[in-house]
CSV table of C-alpha atoms and ligand atoms in Angstrom, one decimal:
chain,number,residue,atom,x,y,z
A,7,MET,CA,11.2,25.3,1.2
A,8,SER,CA,14.2,23.1,1.7
A,9,GLN,CA,14.4,20.8,-0.7
A,10,PHE,CA,12.1,18.3,-1.5
A,11,GLN,CA,13.4,15.1,-2.3
A,12,THR,CA,11.4,11.5,-3.2
A,13,THR,CA,14.5,9.5,-6.0
A,14,LYS,CA,14.0,6.5,-3.5
A,15,SER,CA,11.0,6.8,-2.6
A,16,GLN,CA,9.5,6.1,-6.5
A,17,GLU,CA,12.1,3.5,-7.2
A,18,ILE,CA,10.3,2.0,-4.9
A,19,PHE,CA,7.2,1.9,-5.7
A,20,ALA,CA,7.7,0.9,-10.3
A,21,ALA,CA,9.5,-1.8,-8.8
A,22,ALA,CA,5.9,-2.7,-6.1
A,23,GLN,CA,3.5,-2.2,-9.3
A,24,ARG,CA,5.3,-4.8,-10.7
A,25,LEU,CA,5.0,-6.8,-8.1
A,26,MET,CA,1.4,-6.3,-6.6
A,27,PRO,CA,-1.6,-4.3,-8.0
A,28,GLY,CA,-1.4,-1.0,-8.6
A,29,GLY,CA,1.8,-1.1,-6.2
A,30,VAL,CA,-0.1,-1.6,-3.0
A,31,SER,CA,-1.7,-2.9,-0.3
A,32,SER,CA,-4.8,-1.7,0.2
A,33,PRO,CA,-5.8,0.9,-2.6
A,34,VAL,CA,-6.5,4.5,-1.4
A,35,ARG,CA,-2.0,4.0,-0.2
A,36,ALA,CA,-1.2,5.1,-4.4
A,37,PHE,CA,-2.4,8.6,-4.1
A,38,LYS,CA,-4.9,8.3,-6.8
A,39,SER,CA,-7.5,11.0,-5.7
A,40,VAL,CA,-5.1,13.0,-5.4
A,41,GLY,CA,-2.3,12.6,-8.4
A,42,GLY,CA,1.5,11.7,-7.4
A,43,GLN,CA,3.5,9.8,-6.3
A,44,PRO,CA,2.7,8.3,-3.2
A,45,ILE,CA,6.2,8.0,-0.4
A,46,VAL,CA,7.1,4.9,0.6
A,47,PHE,CA,7.5,4.5,3.9
A,48,ASP,CA,10.9,4.0,6.2
A,49,ARG,CA,10.0,4.3,10.7
A,50,VAL,CA,7.1,5.6,12.3
A,51,GLN,CA,7.9,7.1,15.5
A,52,GLY,CA,5.2,8.9,18.0
A,53,ALA,CA,3.7,12.3,15.8
A,54,TYR,CA,6.0,11.2,12.5
A,55,ALA,CA,6.5,8.5,9.8
A,56,TRP,CA,10.0,8.5,7.8
A,57,ASP,CA,10.6,7.9,4.3
A,58,VAL,CA,13.0,6.0,2.0
A,59,ASP,CA,14.7,9.6,1.7
A,60,GLY,CA,15.8,10.6,4.9
A,61,ASN,CA,12.5,13.0,4.6
A,62,GLN,CA,10.5,13.7,8.2
A,63,TYR,CA,7.2,14.1,7.8
A,64,ILE,CA,4.3,15.2,11.3
A,65,ASP,CA,2.0,12.1,10.7
A,66,TYR,CA,-2.8,12.7,10.8
A,67,VAL,CA,-3.5,9.2,9.2
A,68,GLY,CA,-1.6,8.0,11.7
A,69,SER,CA,-1.7,4.2,9.7
A,70,TRP,CA,-5.9,5.0,9.7
A,71,GLY,CA,-6.7,5.1,12.9
A,72,PRO,CA,-4.5,2.6,15.2
A,73,ALA,CA,-1.6,5.4,16.1
A,74,ILE,CA,-3.7,7.1,18.8
A,75,CYS,CA,-0.8,7.1,21.5
A,76,GLY,CA,1.6,7.4,18.3
A,77,HIS,CA,3.1,5.6,16.8
A,78,ALA,CA,5.7,3.2,18.4
A,79,HIS,CA,4.6,4.0,21.7
A,80,PRO,CA,7.7,2.5,24.0
A,81,GLU,CA,5.4,0.7,26.0
A,82,VAL,CA,3.9,-0.6,23.5
A,83,ILE,CA,6.3,-2.2,21.6
A,84,SER,CA,8.4,-3.2,24.7
A,85,ALA,CA,5.2,-5.4,25.6
A,86,LEU,CA,4.6,-6.7,22.3
A,87,LYS,CA,8.8,-7.5,23.1
A,88,ALA,CA,8.2,-9.3,26.1
A,89,ALA,CA,4.6,-11.0,24.1
A,90,LEU,CA,6.9,-12.2,21.3
A,91,ASP,CA,8.9,-14.4,23.8
A,92,LYS,CA,6.0,-16.4,23.7
A,93,GLY,CA,5.4,-17.7,20.8
A,94,THR,CA,3.6,-15.1,18.0
A,95,SER,CA,0.1,-17.1,18.3
A,96,PHE,CA,-1.2,-20.3,20.3
A,97,GLY,CA,-4.3,-21.0,18.2
A,98,ALA,CA,-5.9,-22.0,21.5
A,99,PRO,CA,-7.4,-20.3,24.8
A,100,CYS,CA,-5.0,-17.1,25.8
A,101,VAL,CA,-5.7,-15.4,29.2
A,102,LEU,CA,-5.1,-11.9,27.7
A,103,GLU,CA,-8.3,-12.3,25.3
A,104,ASN,CA,-10.0,-11.9,28.4
A,105,VAL,CA,-7.6,-9.3,29.1
A,106,LEU,CA,-8.7,-7.6,26.1
A,107,ALA,CA,-12.3,-8.5,26.3
A,108,GLU,CA,-12.7,-7.2,30.4
A,109,LEU,CA,-11.0,-3.6,29.1
A,110,VAL,CA,-14.0,-3.6,25.9
A,111,ILE,CA,-16.9,-4.8,28.1
A,112,ALA,CA,-15.8,-1.9,30.4
A,113,ALA,CA,-15.0,0.7,27.8
A,114,VAL,CA,-18.2,0.5,25.4
A,115,SER,CA,-21.4,0.5,27.5
A,116,SER,CA,-23.7,-2.1,24.5
A,117,ILE,CA,-21.0,-4.6,24.7
A,118,GLU,CA,-21.9,-7.0,27.2
A,119,MET,CA,-19.7,-10.0,25.2
A,120,VAL,CA,-17.5,-9.4,22.9
A,121,ARG,CA,-16.1,-11.7,19.8
A,122,PHE,CA,-12.5,-10.4,18.4
A,123,VAL,CA,-11.4,-11.7,15.3
A,124,ASN,CA,-8.3,-9.7,12.4
A,125,SER,CA,-9.8,-7.0,10.7
A,126,GLY,CA,-13.0,-4.2,10.7
A,127,THR,CA,-14.3,-5.7,7.3
A,128,GLU,CA,-14.3,-9.7,9.7
A,129,ALA,CA,-15.9,-8.1,12.5
A,130,CYS,CA,-18.3,-5.9,10.0
A,131,MET,CA,-19.4,-8.3,7.4
A,132,SER,CA,-20.1,-10.9,11.1
A,133,VAL,CA,-21.6,-8.8,12.1
A,134,LEU,CA,-24.2,-8.6,9.1
A,135,ARG,CA,-24.7,-12.5,9.4
A,136,LEU,CA,-25.1,-12.0,13.5
A,137,MET,CA,-28.1,-9.4,12.9
A,138,ARG,CA,-29.9,-12.3,10.1
A,139,ALA,CA,-29.0,-14.4,12.2
A,140,PHE,CA,-30.8,-13.0,15.5
A,141,THR,CA,-33.9,-11.6,13.7
A,142,GLY,CA,-34.6,-13.6,10.4
A,143,ARG,CA,-34.8,-10.7,8.1
A,144,ASP,CA,-32.2,-10.3,5.6
A,145,LYS,CA,-32.3,-6.6,4.0
A,146,VAL,CA,-30.4,-3.8,6.5
A,147,ILE,CA,-29.8,-0.8,6.2
A,148,LYS,CA,-26.6,1.3,5.6
A,149,PHE,CA,-25.4,5.3,4.3
A,150,GLU,CA,-23.8,6.1,1.0
A,151,GLY,CA,-21.1,7.1,1.8
A,152,CYS,CA,-20.2,4.7,5.4
A,153,TYR,CA,-17.8,2.1,5.0
A,154,HIS,CA,-17.7,-1.4,6.6
A,155,GLY,CA,-15.5,-2.9,5.1
A,156,HIS,CA,-15.3,-4.9,2.2
A,157,ALA,CA,-17.6,-7.6,2.6
A,158,ASP,CA,-19.4,-8.5,-0.6
A,159,MET,CA,-22.7,-7.1,0.4
A,160,PHE,CA,-21.6,-3.3,2.1
A,161,LEU,CA,-19.7,-2.6,-1.0
A,162,VAL,CA,-23.1,-0.2,-2.6
A,163,LYS,CA,-22.7,2.8,-3.8
A,164,ALA,CA,-26.0,4.3,-3.4
A,165,GLY,CA,-26.1,6.5,-6.7
A,166,SER,CA,-28.8,9.6,-6.7
A,167,GLY,CA,-30.5,7.4,-8.7
A,168,VAL,CA,-31.7,4.0,-8.0
A,169,ALA,CA,-30.5,5.2,-4.2
A,170,THR,CA,-32.5,2.0,-3.1
A,171,LEU,CA,-32.0,-0.2,-5.2
A,172,GLY,CA,-28.3,-1.2,-3.7
A,173,LEU,CA,-26.5,-1.4,-7.2
A,174,PRO,CA,-23.2,-2.7,-6.4
A,175,ASP,CA,-20.1,-0.6,-5.6
A,176,SER,CA,-17.6,-2.9,-7.7
A,177,PRO,CA,-17.3,-6.0,-10.5
A,178,GLY,CA,-17.5,-9.4,-8.6
A,179,VAL,CA,-19.8,-8.3,-6.0
A,180,PRO,CA,-23.3,-10.4,-7.4
A,181,LYS,CA,-26.0,-7.8,-7.9
A,182,ASN,CA,-28.6,-10.9,-4.9
A,183,VAL,CA,-25.1,-10.2,-2.3
A,184,THR,CA,-26.9,-6.4,-2.4
A,185,SER,CA,-30.0,-6.5,-3.2
A,186,ASN,CA,-30.8,-6.7,0.3
A,187,THR,CA,-28.2,-3.7,1.5
A,188,LEU,CA,-30.6,-0.4,1.0
A,189,THR,CA,-29.2,3.0,1.1
A,190,ALA,CA,-30.6,6.6,2.7
A,191,PRO,CA,-28.1,9.8,2.9
A,192,TYR,CA,-26.4,10.5,6.2
A,193,ASN,CA,-28.8,12.5,8.5
A,194,ASP,CA,-31.7,12.2,6.1
A,195,LEU,CA,-34.4,10.8,9.6
A,196,GLU,CA,-37.2,10.7,6.9
A,197,ALA,CA,-35.5,8.5,4.4
A,198,VAL,CA,-34.7,5.5,6.7
A,199,LYS,CA,-38.9,5.8,7.6
A,200,THR,CA,-39.6,5.5,4.1
A,201,LEU,CA,-37.5,2.4,4.2
A,202,PHE,CA,-39.2,1.0,7.1
A,203,ALA,CA,-43.0,1.4,5.6
A,204,GLU,CA,-41.6,-0.4,2.1
A,205,ASN,CA,-40.6,-2.9,3.6
A,206,PRO,CA,-41.9,-4.2,6.8
A,207,ASP,CA,-40.7,-6.7,9.1
A,208,GLN,CA,-37.3,-7.7,6.2
A,209,ILE,CA,-35.4,-4.6,7.6
A,210,ALA,CA,-32.8,-7.1,10.6
A,211,GLY,CA,-31.4,-3.6,10.9
A,212,VAL,CA,-29.7,-0.3,10.6
A,213,ILE,CA,-25.7,-0.2,10.1
A,214,LEU,CA,-23.8,3.3,10.2
A,215,GLU,CA,-20.6,5.0,11.5
A,216,PRO,CA,-22.3,7.7,14.2
A,217,VAL,CA,-20.3,9.8,13.3
A,218,VAL,CA,-18.5,8.8,9.0
A,219,GLY,CA,-15.0,9.2,8.9
A,220,ASN,CA,-15.0,7.3,4.7
A,221,SER,CA,-17.1,10.1,3.2
A,222,GLY,CA,-14.7,12.8,4.5
A,223,PHE,CA,-15.5,13.9,8.6
A,224,ILE,CA,-19.0,14.3,8.9
A,225,PRO,CA,-21.1,14.5,13.0
A,226,PRO,CA,-25.0,13.8,13.4
A,227,ASP,CA,-26.9,15.4,13.2
A,228,ALA,CA,-29.4,16.8,16.2
A,229,GLY,CA,-31.3,13.7,17.0
A,230,PHE,CA,-30.2,11.9,14.4
A,231,LEU,CA,-28.9,8.6,16.3
A,232,GLU,CA,-32.2,9.4,18.1
A,233,GLY,CA,-34.5,8.4,15.3
A,234,LEU,CA,-32.3,5.9,15.1
A,235,ARG,CA,-32.5,4.4,18.7
A,236,VAL,CA,-36.4,5.4,18.0
A,237,LEU,CA,-36.6,3.8,14.3
A,238,THR,CA,-35.1,0.8,14.2
A,239,GLN,CA,-37.3,-0.3,18.2
A,240,GLU,CA,-40.0,0.3,16.5
A,241,ASN,CA,-39.4,-1.8,14.1
A,242,GLY,CA,-38.3,-4.8,15.7
A,243,ALA,CA,-34.9,-4.3,14.1
A,244,LEU,CA,-30.7,-3.8,15.7
A,245,LEU,CA,-29.3,-0.8,15.9
A,246,VAL,CA,-25.8,-1.4,14.8
A,247,PHE,CA,-22.4,1.8,15.0
A,248,ASP,CA,-19.7,0.8,13.6
A,249,GLU,CA,-17.1,2.3,14.8
A,250,VAL,CA,-14.5,0.5,14.0
A,251,MET,CA,-12.9,4.7,13.7
A,252,THR,CA,-14.9,5.8,16.1
A,253,GLY,CA,-14.3,3.4,18.8
A,254,PHE,CA,-11.0,4.9,21.7
A,255,ARG,CA,-10.8,7.7,19.3
A,256,ILE,CA,-13.3,10.0,19.8
A,257,ALA,CA,-14.0,9.0,23.5
A,258,TYR,CA,-13.3,5.7,25.4
A,259,GLY,CA,-16.2,5.0,25.1
A,260,GLY,CA,-16.9,5.4,21.1
A,261,ALA,CA,-19.3,7.5,19.9
A,262,GLN,CA,-21.9,6.1,22.0
A,263,GLU,CA,-20.5,7.2,24.8
A,264,LYS,CA,-20.0,10.2,23.3
A,265,PHE,CA,-23.6,10.5,21.9
A,266,GLY,CA,-25.1,9.2,24.2
A,267,ILE,CA,-27.0,6.4,23.2
A,268,LYS,CA,-26.8,2.8,23.3
A,269,PRO,CA,-26.5,0.6,19.9
A,270,ASP,CA,-27.2,-3.6,19.9
A,271,LEU,CA,-24.3,-4.4,18.6
A,272,THR,CA,-21.1,-2.5,17.7
A,273,THR,CA,-17.8,-3.3,15.4
A,274,LEU,CA,-14.4,-1.8,16.7
A,275,GLY,CA,-11.4,-2.4,15.0
A,276,LYS,CA,-8.2,0.7,14.5
A,277,VAL,CA,-7.8,1.8,17.9
A,278,ILE,CA,-8.0,-1.8,19.3
A,279,GLY,CA,-5.1,-4.4,18.4
A,280,GLY,CA,-2.8,-0.9,18.9
A,281,GLY,CA,-1.1,-1.4,15.9
A,282,LEU,CA,-1.8,-4.3,15.5
A,283,PRO,CA,-4.6,-6.7,12.3
A,284,VAL,CA,-7.1,-6.3,15.2
A,285,GLY,CA,-10.8,-6.3,14.7
A,286,ALA,CA,-13.6,-7.0,17.9
A,287,TYR,CA,-18.3,-7.5,17.4
A,288,GLY,CA,-20.0,-7.3,20.4
A,289,GLY,CA,-23.2,-5.9,21.9
A,290,ARG,CA,-26.2,-7.6,24.0
A,291,ALA,CA,-25.4,-10.6,25.2
A,292,ASP,CA,-28.6,-12.5,23.9
A,293,ILE,CA,-28.0,-11.3,20.3
A,294,MET,CA,-24.2,-12.8,21.1
A,295,ALA,CA,-25.7,-16.1,22.1
A,296,MET,CA,-26.0,-16.9,18.8
A,297,VAL,CA,-22.7,-17.3,17.9
A,298,ALA,CA,-21.1,-20.0,17.4
A,299,PRO,CA,-20.3,-22.0,20.2
A,300,ALA,CA,-22.0,-20.9,22.4
A,301,GLY,CA,-25.2,-20.8,19.7
A,302,PRO,CA,-25.5,-21.4,15.5
A,303,MET,CA,-23.8,-18.9,13.5
A,304,TYR,CA,-20.8,-19.4,12.3
A,305,GLN,CA,-17.5,-17.9,12.3
A,306,ALA,CA,-14.2,-18.3,12.7
A,307,GLY,CA,-10.6,-17.7,12.7
A,308,THR,CA,-7.0,-19.2,12.8
A,309,LEU,CA,-5.5,-15.7,14.0
A,310,SER,CA,-7.7,-13.9,15.4
A,311,GLY,CA,-7.0,-14.3,19.5
A,312,ASN,CA,-3.4,-14.7,19.5
A,313,PRO,CA,-1.0,-12.9,21.8
A,314,LEU,CA,0.4,-10.5,20.2
A,315,ALA,CA,-2.6,-8.8,19.0
A,316,MET,CA,-3.9,-8.8,22.4
A,317,THR,CA,-0.9,-7.3,23.8
A,318,ALA,CA,-1.3,-4.2,21.7
A,319,GLY,CA,-4.3,-3.9,22.0
A,320,ILE,CA,-3.7,-4.2,26.3
A,321,LYS,CA,-1.5,-1.4,26.6
A,322,THR,CA,-3.3,1.0,24.4
A,323,LEU,CA,-5.9,1.0,26.6
A,324,GLU,CA,-4.1,1.2,29.0
A,325,LEU,CA,-2.4,4.1,27.9
A,326,LEU,CA,-6.0,5.8,26.3
A,327,GLN,CA,-7.3,5.6,30.5
A,328,LYS,CA,-4.8,7.7,31.5
A,329,PRO,CA,-6.6,11.3,32.3
A,330,GLY,CA,-6.9,13.9,30.4
A,331,THR,CA,-6.0,12.0,27.2
A,332,TYR,CA,-9.0,12.9,25.0
A,333,ASP,CA,-9.6,17.0,27.3
A,334,TYR,CA,-6.4,16.8,25.7
A,335,LEU,CA,-7.0,15.2,22.0
A,336,ASP,CA,-9.9,17.8,22.2
A,337,ARG,CA,-8.0,20.8,22.3
A,338,ILE,CA,-4.9,20.7,20.1
A,339,THR,CA,-7.5,19.1,16.9
A,340,LYS,CA,-10.1,22.7,17.7
A,341,THR,CA,-6.8,23.8,17.8
A,342,LEU,CA,-5.3,21.8,14.2
A,343,ILE,CA,-8.8,22.8,13.4
A,344,GLN,CA,-9.9,25.6,13.8
A,345,GLY,CA,-6.9,27.2,12.4
A,346,LEU,CA,-7.8,25.7,9.1
A,347,LEU,CA,-10.7,26.7,8.9
A,348,ASP,CA,-9.3,30.7,9.9
A,349,ILE,CA,-6.3,30.4,7.5
A,350,ALA,CA,-8.7,29.5,4.4
A,351,LYS,CA,-10.2,31.9,5.2
A,352,GLU,CA,-8.0,34.2,5.4
A,353,THR,CA,-6.1,32.8,2.2
A,354,GLY,CA,-10.0,33.6,0.8
A,355,HIS,CA,-10.9,30.1,-0.1
A,356,ALA,CA,-14.8,28.8,0.7
A,357,ALA,CA,-14.2,25.8,3.2
A,358,CYS,CA,-15.6,24.0,6.5
A,359,GLY,CA,-15.3,20.9,8.8
A,360,GLY,CA,-14.5,20.1,12.1
A,361,SER,CA,-13.2,18.0,14.9
A,362,ILE,CA,-14.6,15.3,17.6
A,363,SER,CA,-11.3,14.7,20.3
A,364,ALA,CA,-8.1,13.2,17.5
A,365,MET,CA,-10.9,13.3,14.6
A,366,PHE,CA,-10.8,15.8,12.6
A,367,GLY,CA,-11.9,17.0,8.2
A,368,PHE,CA,-12.5,19.9,6.1
A,369,PHE,CA,-12.9,20.2,2.7
A,370,PHE,CA,-12.9,23.2,0.7
A,371,THR,CA,-16.2,24.2,0.0
A,372,ALA,CA,-19.0,26.5,2.0
A,373,GLY,CA,-20.8,23.4,3.4
A,374,PRO,CA,-22.2,22.4,5.2
A,375,VAL,CA,-21.6,18.9,5.0
A,376,HIS,CA,-24.4,16.6,5.6
A,377,ASN,CA,-23.7,14.0,3.9
A,378,TYR,CA,-21.7,12.7,1.2
A,379,GLU,CA,-23.6,14.6,-1.8
A,380,ASP,CA,-22.7,17.6,0.6
A,381,ALA,CA,-19.6,16.6,0.4
A,382,LYS,CA,-18.3,15.9,-3.2
A,383,LYS,CA,-19.5,19.5,-3.3
A,384,SER,CA,-15.9,20.2,-2.4
A,385,ASP,CA,-12.9,21.0,-4.8
A,386,LEU,CA,-11.1,18.4,-4.8
A,387,ALA,CA,-8.6,19.7,-7.7
A,388,LYS,CA,-8.3,21.6,-5.4
A,389,PHE,CA,-7.9,18.9,-2.1
A,390,SER,CA,-4.9,17.9,-4.6
A,391,ARG,CA,-2.2,20.9,-4.4
A,392,PHE,CA,-3.3,21.5,-1.2
A,393,HIS,CA,-2.4,18.0,-0.1
A,394,ARG,CA,1.3,18.1,-2.3
A,395,GLY,CA,2.5,20.8,-1.3
A,396,MET,CA,1.5,20.4,2.4
A,397,LEU,CA,3.6,16.8,2.0
A,398,GLU,CA,6.4,18.9,0.8
A,399,ARG,CA,7.0,20.1,3.2
A,400,GLY,CA,6.4,17.9,5.4
A,401,ILE,CA,2.9,17.2,6.7
A,402,TYR,CA,1.7,14.2,5.9
A,403,LEU,CA,-2.4,13.9,5.2
A,404,ALA,CA,-4.6,11.3,4.3
A,405,PRO,CA,-4.6,11.0,0.4
A,406,SER,CA,-8.1,11.7,-0.1
A,407,GLN,CA,-10.0,14.3,0.6
A,408,PHE,CA,-13.1,12.3,2.1
A,409,GLU,CA,-10.7,10.9,4.4
A,410,ALA,CA,-10.7,11.7,8.4
A,411,GLY,CA,-8.0,13.3,10.1
A,412,PHE,CA,-6.6,11.6,12.8
A,413,THR,CA,-4.1,12.8,16.0
A,414,SER,CA,-2.3,11.6,18.3
A,415,LEU,CA,-1.7,12.1,22.2
A,416,ALA,CA,2.8,12.8,20.0
A,417,HIS,CA,1.1,15.2,18.5
A,418,THR,CA,2.2,18.4,20.3
A,419,GLU,CA,1.3,22.1,20.4
A,420,ALA,CA,4.6,22.9,18.4
A,421,ASP,CA,3.3,20.3,16.0
A,422,ILE,CA,0.2,21.7,15.3
A,423,GLU,CA,1.7,25.6,15.1
A,424,LYS,CA,4.0,24.5,12.2
A,425,THR,CA,1.7,22.0,10.5
A,426,LEU,CA,-0.2,25.6,10.6
A,427,ALA,CA,2.5,27.8,10.0
A,428,VAL,CA,2.7,25.5,6.7
A,429,ALA,CA,-1.7,25.7,5.6
A,430,LYS,CA,-0.4,29.8,5.1
A,431,GLU,CA,2.3,29.0,3.1
A,432,VAL,CA,0.2,26.2,1.1
A,433,MET,CA,-3.5,27.9,1.4
A,434,GLN,CA,-1.7,31.5,0.2
A,435,SER,CA,0.3,29.5,-3.4
A,436,LEU,CA,-3.1,27.7,-4.0
B,109,PLP,C1,-11.6,1.2,8.7
B,109,PLP,C2,-12.9,0.5,9.3
B,109,PLP,C3,-13.7,-0.3,8.2
B,109,PLP,C4,-12.4,-2.4,7.9
B,109,PLP,O1,-11.2,-2.2,8.5
B,109,PLP,P1,-9.8,-2.1,7.9
B,109,PLP,O2,-9.5,-3.0,9.5
B,109,PLP,O3,-9.5,-2.0,7.5
B,109,PLP,O4,-11.0,-3.5,7.1
B,109,PLP,C5,-14.6,-0.7,8.6
B,109,PLP,N1,-15.3,0.3,9.2
B,109,PLP,C6,-15.0,1.5,9.0
B,109,PLP,C7,-16.2,2.4,9.7
B,109,PLP,C8,-13.5,1.7,8.8
B,109,PLP,O5,-13.9,3.6,9.0
């Protein structure tokens, strides 16, 4: 291994910690869960990132999802440069909103109308208000280990003993705000049935990540999504897919295309902004008609639908429409995850994992992993050493066992091969 030197990263991060809480603008970037110093990026291009000390990495984080075409794709950048000359924000209707809306409606089968916002968090908090406004009910079911942004009512971790009590996950979140957030273990239809039975005519809907990425990669068991579709319909509740991560990533039409299930509402983010801040929510036209100014449910945004963000989104979706996109992503990602699992086996480490298209994950536990409780059985100390070993050898993985990994169209087979060669070396040393 060549010398891994991070002097500049350390200096910059030390200064950042005096200026910003924890030195970051979003917590996971501080590497707390894997330990060790985070590296400070200087630039990104294609499948690669370079830090301020000049180290190059193959990047499997992809800015947490947006970079599915590869970082700084030349066509996205040149479209942005052209848009920039016309101004950065209009605060007025802009034809680019129509263009992106048409692309989204054509892509995502359940979306008949869409509203643009600036982040996945905003999309999820708005969709929750909409679920309640439309049904006239206050309670909502979410799943343990699913993340729907940082709005108060979603910050509910459901420890085993208090699984359905809706206790807040963060100080500053009042209990009465989360008391309407009911939780169930992921992949547990019986638990959802029980919640519906215990709260008749009170549940506005069920929201979930159709494939979980925020407690590591956890796919839905056969029948789980179908079961939720039936249960919500039977109980007059809405089914909401949070596709902020899976949208345009596990298929062009998201999880709803992949699994053939039609939710009532969908949230989007990450890929849809092509690296700029965009989120969206949409769904059935009769529900979306509730949203102001068409209807009474208030929701607004100074920078929403701004021309730069729309441009990056449009160009990114156009690039993804090229034939073969998702076959390629699926193939390289399968090679990666199968390779990692084979290496773990050869080197005597219990591991399990999987992938769907450009989203993957693996755990240091024999598995199987069906929910957050299972995921927590992973050997986190081992993951931390693995993460550090990979980082020092030029592979940038998400700095937490509980995050999915991402590939992009810019990742080559050679990148995957190199990653596996490095992983072998690291796993042998664990
Ligand atoms: C990232 C994410 C969010 C939050 O999006 P932000 O843009 O970070 O606010 C919400 N839901 C899911 C499933 C996500 O992965």
